[in-house]
Each structure stands twice: as structure tokens, then as C-alpha cells.
Coordinates of C-alpha atoms and ligand atoms in Angstrom, one line a residue:
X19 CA 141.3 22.6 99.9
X20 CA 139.1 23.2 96.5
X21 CA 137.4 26.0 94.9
X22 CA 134.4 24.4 94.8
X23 CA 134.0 23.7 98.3
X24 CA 134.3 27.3 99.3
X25 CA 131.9 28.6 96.6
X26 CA 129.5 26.7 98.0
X27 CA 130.1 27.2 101.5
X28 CA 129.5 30.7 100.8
X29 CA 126.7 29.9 98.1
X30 CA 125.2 28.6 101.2
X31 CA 125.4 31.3 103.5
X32 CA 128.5 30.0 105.6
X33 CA 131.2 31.9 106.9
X34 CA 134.6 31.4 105.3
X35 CA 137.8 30.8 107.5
X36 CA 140.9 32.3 107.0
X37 CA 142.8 30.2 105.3
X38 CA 139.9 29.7 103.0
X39 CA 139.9 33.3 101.8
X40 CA 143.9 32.8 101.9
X41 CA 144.0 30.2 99.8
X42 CA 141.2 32.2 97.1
X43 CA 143.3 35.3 96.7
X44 CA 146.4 33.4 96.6
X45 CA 145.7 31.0 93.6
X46 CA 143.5 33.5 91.9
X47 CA 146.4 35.9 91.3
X48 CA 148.3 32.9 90.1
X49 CA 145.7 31.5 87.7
X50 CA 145.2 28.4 89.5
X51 CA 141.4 29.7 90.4
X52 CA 139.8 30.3 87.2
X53 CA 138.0 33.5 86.0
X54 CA 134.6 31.5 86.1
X55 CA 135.3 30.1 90.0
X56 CA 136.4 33.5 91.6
X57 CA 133.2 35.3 89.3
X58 CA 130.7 32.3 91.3
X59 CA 132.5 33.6 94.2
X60 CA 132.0 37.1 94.1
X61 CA 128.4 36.6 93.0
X62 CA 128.0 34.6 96.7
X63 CA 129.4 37.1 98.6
X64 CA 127.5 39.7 96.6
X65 CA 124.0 37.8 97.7
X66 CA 125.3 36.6 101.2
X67 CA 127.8 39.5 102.3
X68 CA 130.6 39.1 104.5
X69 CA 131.0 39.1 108.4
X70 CA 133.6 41.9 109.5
X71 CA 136.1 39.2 110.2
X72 CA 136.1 37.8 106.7
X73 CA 135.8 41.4 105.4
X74 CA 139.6 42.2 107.7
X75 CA 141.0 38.7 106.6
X76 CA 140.1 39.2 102.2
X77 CA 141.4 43.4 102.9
X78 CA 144.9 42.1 103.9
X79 CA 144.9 39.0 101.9
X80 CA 144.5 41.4 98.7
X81 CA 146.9 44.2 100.4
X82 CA 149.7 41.3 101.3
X83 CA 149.7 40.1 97.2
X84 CA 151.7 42.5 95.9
X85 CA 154.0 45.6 97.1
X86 CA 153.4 46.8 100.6
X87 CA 155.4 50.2 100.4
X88 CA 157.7 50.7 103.3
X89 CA 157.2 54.2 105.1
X90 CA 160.0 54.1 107.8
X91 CA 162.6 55.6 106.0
X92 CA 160.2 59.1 106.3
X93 CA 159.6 60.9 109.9
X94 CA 157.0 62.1 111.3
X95 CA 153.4 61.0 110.9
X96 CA 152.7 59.8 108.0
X97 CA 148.9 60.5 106.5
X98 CA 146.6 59.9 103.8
X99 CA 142.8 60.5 102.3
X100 CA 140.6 58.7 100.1
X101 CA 137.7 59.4 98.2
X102 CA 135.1 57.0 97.4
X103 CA 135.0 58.6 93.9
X104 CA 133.3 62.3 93.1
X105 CA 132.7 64.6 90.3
X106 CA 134.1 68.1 90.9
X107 CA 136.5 66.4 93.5
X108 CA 139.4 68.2 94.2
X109 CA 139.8 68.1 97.5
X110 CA 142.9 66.2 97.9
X111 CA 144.9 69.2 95.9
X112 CA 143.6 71.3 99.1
X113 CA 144.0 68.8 101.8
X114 CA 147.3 67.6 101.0
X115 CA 148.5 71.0 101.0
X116 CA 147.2 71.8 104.2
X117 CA 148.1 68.9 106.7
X118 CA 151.7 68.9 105.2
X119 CA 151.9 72.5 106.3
X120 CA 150.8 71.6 109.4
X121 CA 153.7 69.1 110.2
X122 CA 152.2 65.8 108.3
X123 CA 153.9 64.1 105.8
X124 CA 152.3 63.4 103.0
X125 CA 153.2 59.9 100.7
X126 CA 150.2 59.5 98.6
X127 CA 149.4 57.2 95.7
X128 CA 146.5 58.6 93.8
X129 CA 144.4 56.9 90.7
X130 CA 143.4 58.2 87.5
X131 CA 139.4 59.5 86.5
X132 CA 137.0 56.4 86.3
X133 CA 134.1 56.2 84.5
X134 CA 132.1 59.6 85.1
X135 CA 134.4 60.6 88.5
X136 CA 137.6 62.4 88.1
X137 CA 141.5 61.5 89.1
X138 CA 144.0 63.2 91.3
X139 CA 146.9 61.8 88.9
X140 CA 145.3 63.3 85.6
X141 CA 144.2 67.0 87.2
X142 CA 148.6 66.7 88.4
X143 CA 149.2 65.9 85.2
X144 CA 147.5 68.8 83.6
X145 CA 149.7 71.3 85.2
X146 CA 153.1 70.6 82.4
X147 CA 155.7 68.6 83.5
X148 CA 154.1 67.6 86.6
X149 CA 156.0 64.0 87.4
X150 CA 153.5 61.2 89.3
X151 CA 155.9 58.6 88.3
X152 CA 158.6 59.1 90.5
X153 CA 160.9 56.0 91.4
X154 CA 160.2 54.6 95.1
X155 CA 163.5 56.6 96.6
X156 CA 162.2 59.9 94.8
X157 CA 159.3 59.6 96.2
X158 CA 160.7 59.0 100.0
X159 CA 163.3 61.9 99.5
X160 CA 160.6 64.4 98.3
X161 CA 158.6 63.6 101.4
X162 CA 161.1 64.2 103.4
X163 CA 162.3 67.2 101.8
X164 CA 159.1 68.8 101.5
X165 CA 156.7 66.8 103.6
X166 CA 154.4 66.3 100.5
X167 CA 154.4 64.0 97.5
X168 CA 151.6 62.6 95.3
X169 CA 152.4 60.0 92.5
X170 CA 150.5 57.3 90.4
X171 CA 149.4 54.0 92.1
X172 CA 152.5 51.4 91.4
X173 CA 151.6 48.6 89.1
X174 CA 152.3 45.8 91.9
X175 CA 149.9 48.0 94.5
X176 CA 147.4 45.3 95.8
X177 CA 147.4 43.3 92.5
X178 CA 144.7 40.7 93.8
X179 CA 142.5 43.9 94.0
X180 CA 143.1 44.7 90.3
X181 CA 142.1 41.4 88.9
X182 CA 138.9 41.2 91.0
X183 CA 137.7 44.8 90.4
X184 CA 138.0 44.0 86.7
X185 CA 136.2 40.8 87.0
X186 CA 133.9 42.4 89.3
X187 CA 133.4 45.3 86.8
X188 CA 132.2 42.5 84.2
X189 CA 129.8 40.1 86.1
X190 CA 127.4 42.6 88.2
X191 CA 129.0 42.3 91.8
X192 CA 130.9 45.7 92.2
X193 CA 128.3 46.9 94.3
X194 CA 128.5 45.0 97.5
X195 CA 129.7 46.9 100.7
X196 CA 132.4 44.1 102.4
X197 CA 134.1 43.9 98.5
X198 CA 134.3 47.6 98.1
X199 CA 135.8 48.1 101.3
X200 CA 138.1 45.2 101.2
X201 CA 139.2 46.7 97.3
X202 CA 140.0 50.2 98.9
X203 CA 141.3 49.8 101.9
X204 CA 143.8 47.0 100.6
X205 CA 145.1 49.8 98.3
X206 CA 145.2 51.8 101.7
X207 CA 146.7 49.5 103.9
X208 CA 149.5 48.3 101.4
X209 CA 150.6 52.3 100.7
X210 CA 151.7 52.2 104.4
X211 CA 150.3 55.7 105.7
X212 CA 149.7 55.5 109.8
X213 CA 146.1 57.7 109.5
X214 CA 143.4 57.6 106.9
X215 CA 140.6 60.0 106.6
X216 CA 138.4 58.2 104.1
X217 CA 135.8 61.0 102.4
X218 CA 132.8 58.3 102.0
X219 CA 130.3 60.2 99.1
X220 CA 127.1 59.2 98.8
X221 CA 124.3 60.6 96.2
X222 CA 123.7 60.5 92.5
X223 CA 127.3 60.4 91.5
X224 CA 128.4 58.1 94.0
X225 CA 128.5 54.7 94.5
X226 CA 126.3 54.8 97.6
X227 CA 123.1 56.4 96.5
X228 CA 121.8 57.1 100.4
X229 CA 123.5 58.2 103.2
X230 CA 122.3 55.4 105.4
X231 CA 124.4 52.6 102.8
X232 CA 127.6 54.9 102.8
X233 CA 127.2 55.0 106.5
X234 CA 127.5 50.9 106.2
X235 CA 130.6 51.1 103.8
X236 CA 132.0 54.3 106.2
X237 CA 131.6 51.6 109.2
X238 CA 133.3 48.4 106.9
X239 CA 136.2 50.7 106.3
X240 CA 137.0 52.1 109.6
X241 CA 136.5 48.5 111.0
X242 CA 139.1 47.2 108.7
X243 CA 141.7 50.0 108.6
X244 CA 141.7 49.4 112.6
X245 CA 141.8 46.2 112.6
X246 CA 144.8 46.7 110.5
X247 CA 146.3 48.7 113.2
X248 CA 146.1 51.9 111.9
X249 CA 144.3 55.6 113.2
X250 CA 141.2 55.8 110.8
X251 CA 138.1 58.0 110.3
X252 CA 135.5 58.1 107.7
X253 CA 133.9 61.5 106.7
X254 CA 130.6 60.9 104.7
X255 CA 129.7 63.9 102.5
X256 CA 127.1 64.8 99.5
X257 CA 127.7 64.0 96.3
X258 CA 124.8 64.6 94.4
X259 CA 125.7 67.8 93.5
X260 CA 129.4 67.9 92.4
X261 CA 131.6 69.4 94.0
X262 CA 132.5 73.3 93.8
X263 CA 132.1 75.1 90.5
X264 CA 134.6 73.2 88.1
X265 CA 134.7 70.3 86.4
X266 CA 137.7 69.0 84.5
X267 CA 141.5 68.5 84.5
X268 CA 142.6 72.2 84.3
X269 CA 139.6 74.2 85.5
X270 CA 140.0 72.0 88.7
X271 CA 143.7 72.8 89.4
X272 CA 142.7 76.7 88.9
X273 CA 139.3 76.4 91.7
X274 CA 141.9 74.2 93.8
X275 CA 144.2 76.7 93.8
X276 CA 141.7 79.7 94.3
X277 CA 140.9 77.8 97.5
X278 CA 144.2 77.6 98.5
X279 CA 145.1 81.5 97.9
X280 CA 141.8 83.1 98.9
X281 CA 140.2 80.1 101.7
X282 CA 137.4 81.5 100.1
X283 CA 134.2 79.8 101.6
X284 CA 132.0 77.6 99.6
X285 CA 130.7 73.9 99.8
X286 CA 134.4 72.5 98.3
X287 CA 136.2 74.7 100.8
X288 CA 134.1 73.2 103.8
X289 CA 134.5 69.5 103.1
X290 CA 138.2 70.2 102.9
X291 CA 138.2 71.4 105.9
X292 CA 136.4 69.0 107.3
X293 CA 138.8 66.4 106.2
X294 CA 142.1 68.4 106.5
X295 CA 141.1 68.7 110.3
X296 CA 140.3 65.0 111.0
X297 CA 143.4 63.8 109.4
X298 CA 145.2 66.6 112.3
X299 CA 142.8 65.3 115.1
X300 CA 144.5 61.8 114.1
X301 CA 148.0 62.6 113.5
X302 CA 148.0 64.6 116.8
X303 CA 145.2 63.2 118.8
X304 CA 144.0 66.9 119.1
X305 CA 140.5 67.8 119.6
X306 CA 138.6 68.7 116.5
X307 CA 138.1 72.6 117.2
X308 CA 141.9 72.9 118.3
X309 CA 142.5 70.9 114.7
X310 CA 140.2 73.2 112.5
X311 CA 141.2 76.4 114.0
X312 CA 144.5 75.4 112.6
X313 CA 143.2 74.1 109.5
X314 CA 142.1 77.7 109.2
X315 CA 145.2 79.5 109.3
X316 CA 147.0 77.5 107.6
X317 CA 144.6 78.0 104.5
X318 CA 143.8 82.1 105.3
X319 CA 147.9 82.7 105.6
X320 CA 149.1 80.9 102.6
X321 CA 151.7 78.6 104.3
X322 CA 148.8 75.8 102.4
X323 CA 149.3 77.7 99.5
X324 CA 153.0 77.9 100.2
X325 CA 153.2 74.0 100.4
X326 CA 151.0 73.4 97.2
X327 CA 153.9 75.6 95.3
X328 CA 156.4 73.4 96.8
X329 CA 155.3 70.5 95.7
X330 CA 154.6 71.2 92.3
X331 CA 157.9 72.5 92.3
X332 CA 159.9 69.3 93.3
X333 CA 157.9 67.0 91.1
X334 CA 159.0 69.1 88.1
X335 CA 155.9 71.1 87.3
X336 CA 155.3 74.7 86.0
X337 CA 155.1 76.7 89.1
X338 CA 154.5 79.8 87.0
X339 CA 151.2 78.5 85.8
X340 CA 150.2 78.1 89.7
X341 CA 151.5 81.7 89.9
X342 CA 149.7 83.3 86.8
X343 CA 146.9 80.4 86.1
X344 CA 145.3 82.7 83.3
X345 CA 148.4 81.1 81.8
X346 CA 147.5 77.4 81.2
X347 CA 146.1 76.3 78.7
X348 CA 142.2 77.4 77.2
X349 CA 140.1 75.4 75.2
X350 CA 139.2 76.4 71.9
X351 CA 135.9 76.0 72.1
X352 CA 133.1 77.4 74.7
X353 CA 129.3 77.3 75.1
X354 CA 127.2 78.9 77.5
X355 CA 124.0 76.9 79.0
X356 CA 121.5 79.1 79.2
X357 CA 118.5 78.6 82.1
X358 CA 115.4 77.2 80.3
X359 CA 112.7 79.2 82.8
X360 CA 112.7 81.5 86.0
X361 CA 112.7 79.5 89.3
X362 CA 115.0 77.2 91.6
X363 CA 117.5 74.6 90.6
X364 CA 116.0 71.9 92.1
X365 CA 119.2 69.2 91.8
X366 CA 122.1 69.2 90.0
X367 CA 122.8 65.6 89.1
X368 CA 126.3 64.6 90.0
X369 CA 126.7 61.9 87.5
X370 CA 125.0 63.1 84.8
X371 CA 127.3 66.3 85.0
X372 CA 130.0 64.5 85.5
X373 CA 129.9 61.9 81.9
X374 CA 129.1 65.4 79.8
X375 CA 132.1 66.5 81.5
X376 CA 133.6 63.2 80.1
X377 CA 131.3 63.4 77.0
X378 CA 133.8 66.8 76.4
X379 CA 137.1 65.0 76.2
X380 CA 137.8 65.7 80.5
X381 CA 137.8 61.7 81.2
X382 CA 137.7 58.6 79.3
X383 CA 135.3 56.3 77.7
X384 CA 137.8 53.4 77.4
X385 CA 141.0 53.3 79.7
X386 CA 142.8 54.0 76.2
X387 CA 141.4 57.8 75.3
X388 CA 143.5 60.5 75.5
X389 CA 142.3 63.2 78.1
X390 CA 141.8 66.4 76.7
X391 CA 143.2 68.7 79.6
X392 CA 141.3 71.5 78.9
X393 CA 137.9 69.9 78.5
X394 CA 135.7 70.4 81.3
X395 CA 132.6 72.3 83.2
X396 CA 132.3 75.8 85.0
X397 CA 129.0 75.1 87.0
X398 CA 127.5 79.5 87.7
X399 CA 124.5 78.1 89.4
X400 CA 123.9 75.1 91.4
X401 CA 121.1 73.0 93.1
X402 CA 119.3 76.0 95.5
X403 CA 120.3 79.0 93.2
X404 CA 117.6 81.3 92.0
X405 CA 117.9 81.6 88.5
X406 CA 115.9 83.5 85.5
X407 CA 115.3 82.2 82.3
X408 CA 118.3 83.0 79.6
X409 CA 120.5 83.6 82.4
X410 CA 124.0 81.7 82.0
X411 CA 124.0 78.5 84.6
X412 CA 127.2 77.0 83.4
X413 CA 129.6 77.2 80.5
X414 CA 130.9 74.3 78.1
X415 CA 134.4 73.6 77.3
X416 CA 136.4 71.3 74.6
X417 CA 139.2 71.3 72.0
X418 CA 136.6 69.4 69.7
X419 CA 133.9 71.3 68.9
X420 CA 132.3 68.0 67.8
X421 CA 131.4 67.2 71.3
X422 CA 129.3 70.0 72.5
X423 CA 125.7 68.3 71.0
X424 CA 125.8 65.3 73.1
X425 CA 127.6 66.8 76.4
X426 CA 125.0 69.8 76.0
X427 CA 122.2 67.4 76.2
X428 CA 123.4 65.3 78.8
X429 CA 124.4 68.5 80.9
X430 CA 121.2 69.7 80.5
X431 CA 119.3 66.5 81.3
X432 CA 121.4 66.6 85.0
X433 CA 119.4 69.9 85.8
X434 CA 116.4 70.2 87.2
X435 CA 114.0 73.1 87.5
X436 CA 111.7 74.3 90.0
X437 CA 109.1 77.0 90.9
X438 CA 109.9 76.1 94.5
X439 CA 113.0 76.6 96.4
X440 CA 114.5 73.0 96.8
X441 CA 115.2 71.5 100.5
X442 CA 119.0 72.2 101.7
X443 CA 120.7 68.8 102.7
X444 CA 123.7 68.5 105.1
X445 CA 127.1 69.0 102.7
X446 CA 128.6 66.6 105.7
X447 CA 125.9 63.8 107.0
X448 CA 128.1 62.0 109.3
X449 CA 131.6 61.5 111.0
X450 CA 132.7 57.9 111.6
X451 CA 135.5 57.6 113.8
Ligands
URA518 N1 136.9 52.1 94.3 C1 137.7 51.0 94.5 O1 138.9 51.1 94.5 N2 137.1 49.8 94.6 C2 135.8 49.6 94.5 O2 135.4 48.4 94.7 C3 135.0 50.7 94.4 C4 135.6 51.9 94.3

């Protein structure tokens, strides 16, 4: 078999076989396939897509190439939830909570921010001495013990996918729907979880700018994770606003945990719900009223709460700043945004909000900079608010007061103003199961 031959099969607009694609992720991790082969490759699929077969055979090629983690050793059902990438997204600090007090266990890997999105692993690791590196029988033990544990990806997790994302990331192809899904869901399958609620975003600050392409990626992915074998829904929900009212490490942590003392309602309290309850409906085969009713208490009596506590607990974090988060950390510097005229926010943009939120020291512009915890976004108003001009939409946070000129006019260029009232859209568009 040669390289060659199967670029131009699929140059062509041929389907690969198996061992074709077998044989590609296999001497690409080795180096036999060259960086300039596997980029012509990527490029063809990119053009000529992928049928759902070949999609199934390159997601568990790329899973089988490095570590697949080995969940036996916990009882119980064991879940996990992925998001597509948000800004304002910390929904799996709620969800987590919740399905482990209701009898799931919880063995999540989570990633750090990229690009203008945030990261599970950095917001944990803003709360001190929160551990996400915990040895593999740690991380078994905790589960068990508390039925919740959430730790950085392991470098040999999926290592085929790291090498193609990063060529990907450099040659234009990262946005076709069968490589996205085969990237993610080889990270799923090869963390070992039996159900997977995948929370597909689409809008300005997501991948998938319309609803009707995350629909096609919500599709690839739950065709894949059961052809793998395993129990799999997608949720697909709005991102062109972010996500609640904060943005940043810290100020994320404290709206997380709001949620989890008050189950206060707003749009971030909703979509976890709506996740929370189909990873139930999975892990129980429940019906999805009999799972959110649950959902529910769980979150209004503070056994979610309870859990969220627990964890921080046994991965050797501050449980006092959960208890009294006027305690963590402040930034030293803040700036209000003021509202430029009287009217309507017409959009929010998600992305544009999101790398001011960078811009202020919250993420990083190379995978290098050092995060600056407290750095971040408290949005006042959002896209459908009333607002009068001078009033305070949002306030600006940082450690370096250097920042503030560029995220302020970024922030500002992600707001859009209106004498009318702007159109409501669905905060969930569609459930794929
Ligand atoms: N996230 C991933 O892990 N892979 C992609 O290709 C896109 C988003």
C-alpha cells in the first residue's frame, strides 16, 4: 500500500477502505507518512468529505493510537459531556455536579481554553490547589469514592488526533464536519465513558456558524459514538451570545457555583439542565421529564452543590473559597463599559467577547502565556436587553492595566445597538439522539 495511492483515491472522490485509513493513521503517527502527504490528504477529504463508514473507521483508528483508558475498575454508569467549544462555558462545572449526585459517575478528561473559547482544566485550576493531574489509580479511586473526578487530557489520549489537529490547524482544513467529529469523538471514545451528551454550539463563537451545519456535525457524532457501541446524544445550543454573565477563569467558577447554590434560572442554568437531564435519560433509560424533574432537585436542594464541594475537596482544592467566593482572588484593575445610546442590544458577538476576554490575560495567545486567573468579563446586559445610553453593560477585568485599550475596543466592537428590540432565537435548536 502507498501514500500516494490513497491521496489520490480520495483526490478523486473515492471512498477509502479500511485498511487504507488503517494504514494512514498508523504510519503518520510513526513518521513514515510525511507532514506534506497526510496535509494532501486532509485537503481531499476537506473538498470530498467522508462517508459515515470511513468517518467510524479514521474516529477509532485515531482513538486506538494511543491510551484507551480502562473504566471497569469503577461501578456504576459511567458518563461524560462535551462541548464543541464556547465562550462563557461553564456548564460542565454544573453538569458534572449534578449527574454524580444523581448516581453517575463521573471520569472526565477535560482540555485547556483554545483560541477565543475557554477550558474546564484552567477555570479548576483557578480555584488554589485544585489537582487535574492526578495519576490514573487516583483518578479511579476518587471516582469511586466520590462519584466525580475531572483531570487534564493525558499526553498519550488519541495521539494521532494531536498531530492532525496541529497540521490541520496549519493548512486550512480544520473546518470539515467528518475530521471534526472523527478528532472529538476519538478523544471520547478512548476516555472510556458508556454515555456521551455532546453540547454541539453553533453561532458566532462556534465552529458551526448555522444551526443547520452543527445539526450535520451533531448527526456525524452520534453516528460514530454508536457505532462505537456506546449510549450517545447530541444537544445543539446557541452560541452567539456567550454563555451566562461571566467570562474568565475565576468569575466563571463564582457564576458556576451561584448556579449550583441558588438553581437560579437564566440561559446558562437551562442548557445545563438540558444536558444534565439527557446524560440521566441515558444512564437510566428514563424519560426525559422523569430525568429533568430530578435534574431539578438535585440543583434546588444542594445535594449538586454538595457534590461540587466534594470534589474540589478530594482533588486538593480550597473548599473555603467555594464557601466564601468573595475570597478568591480580585483583579487589580476594573473598567466599566458604558452603553453608547438608548435602545436594544441587538447581538452580543460570542467571539468577539470571547478574544477581549483573552485580550485581558483570561486565555492565551500562544499555548505558552501564562493565564491570568483573574482576568476576565462580567457581561450586565446581553443581546435583547433594554439599555440607556451611559448605563453600565459590562465591566472589564485584568492584573495589567496595559490591556484594557485593546480588549475595550474589541469588547465594544462585539456589541451591537438597536432602536428595535432584536428577534429571540431558541437557546436549544435541536436534540439529536
Ligand atoms: N475540537 C476538537 O477537539 N477537534 C476539532 O477538530 C475541533 C474542535
Amino acid at each position: 500500500m502507498r501514500i500516494y495511492d490513497i491521496i489520490a483515491k480520495k483526490r478523486d472522490g473515492y471512498e477509502l477502505s479500511d485498511e487504507e485509513i488503517a494504514f494512514f493513521v498508523k504510519n503518520y503517527v510513526s513518521g513514515e507518512i510525511k507532514d506534506y502527504q497526510a496535509s494532501a490528504l486532509m485537503m481531499a477529504i476537506y473538498l470530498n468529505g467522508m462517508t459515515d463508514r470511513e468517518t467510524v473507521t479514521l474516529t477509532l483508528e485515531m482513538a486506538q493510537s494511543g491510551d484507551m483508558l480502562d473504566l471497569t475498575a469503577i461501578d456504576g454508569v459511567k458518563v461524560d459531556k462535551h462541548s464543541t467549544g464556547g465562550v462563557g462555558d461553564k456548564t460542565t462545572l454544573i453538569v458534572a455536579p449534578i449527574v454524580a449526585a444523581l448516581g453517575c459517575k463521573v471520569a472526565k478528561m477535560s482540555g485547556r481554553g483554545l483560541g477565543h473559547t475557554g477550558g474546564t482544566v484552567d477555570k479548576l485550576e483557578s480555584i488554589d490547589g485544585f489537582n487535574v493531574a492526578l495519576s490514573p489509580e487516583e483518578f479511579i479511586r476518587t471516582v469511586n469514592k466520590t462519584g466525580i473526578c475531572v483531570v487534564g487530557q493525558t499526553g498519550n489520549l488519541a495521539p494521532a488526533d494531536k498531530k492532525i489537529y496541529a497540521l490541520r490547524d496549519a493548512t486550512a482544513t480544520v473546518g470539515s464536519i467528518p475530521l471534526i467529529a472523527s478528532s472529538i469523538m476519538s478523544k471520547k471514545l478512548a476516555a472510556g465513558s458508556d454515555c456521551i451528551v455532546l453540547d454541539v454550539k453553533y453561532g458566532s463563537g462556534a465552529f458551526m456558524k448555522t444551526p443547520e451545519d452543527a445539526l450535520l456535525l451533531a448527526e456525524k457524532m452520534v453516528t460514530i459514538g454508536k457505532g462505537a457501541g456506546k449510549r450517545v446524544r447530541a444537544v445543539i445550543s446557541d452560541m452567539d451570545t456567550p454563555l451566562g454573565k461571566n467570562i474568565g477563569n475565576i468569575l466563571e467558577v463564582k457564576e458556576a457555583v451561584e448556579i449550583l447554590r441558588s438553581g437560579e434560572d437564566s440561559d446558562l442554568t437551562q442548557v445545563c439542565i438540558a444536558l444534565a437531564a439527557n446524560i440521566i435519560v441515558l444512564a437510566f433509560g428514563i424519560e426525559y421529564n422523569e430525568a429533568e424533574s430530578k435534574v431539578c432537585t438535585v440543583l434546588k436542594n444542594g445535594e449538586a452543590y454538595g457534590k461540587f464541594l466534594e470534589m474540589v475537596k478530594a482533588q486538593g482544592g480550597d473548599v473555603s473559597l467555594i464557601e466564601n467566593t468573595v475570597n478568591f482572588r480580585k483583579a487589580k484593575y476594573r473598567k466599566e463599559m458604558l452603553s453608547p445610546a438608548d435602545g436594544f442590544i441587538l447581538a452580543t458577538d460570542a467571539e468577539k467577547i470571547g478574544s477581549a476576554s483573552v485580550v485581558l490575560g483570561a486565555g492565551r495567545a500562544t499555548k505558552d502565556d501564562i493565564i491570568d486567573y483573574t482576568a476576565g468579563i462580567i457581561l450586565h446586559k446581553k443581546t435583547g436587553n433594554k439599555v440607556q445610553k451611559g448605563e453600565v453593560i459590562a465591566e472589564l477585568f485584568a492584573d495589567d492595566e496595559g490591556r484594557f485599550a485593546s480588549a475595550e475596543e474589541m469588547f465594544m466592537s462585539g456589541f451591537i445597538f438597536s432602536e428595535k428590540e432584536a428577534e429571540r432565537k431558541p437557546l436549544i435548536y435541536k436534540v439529536v439522539e
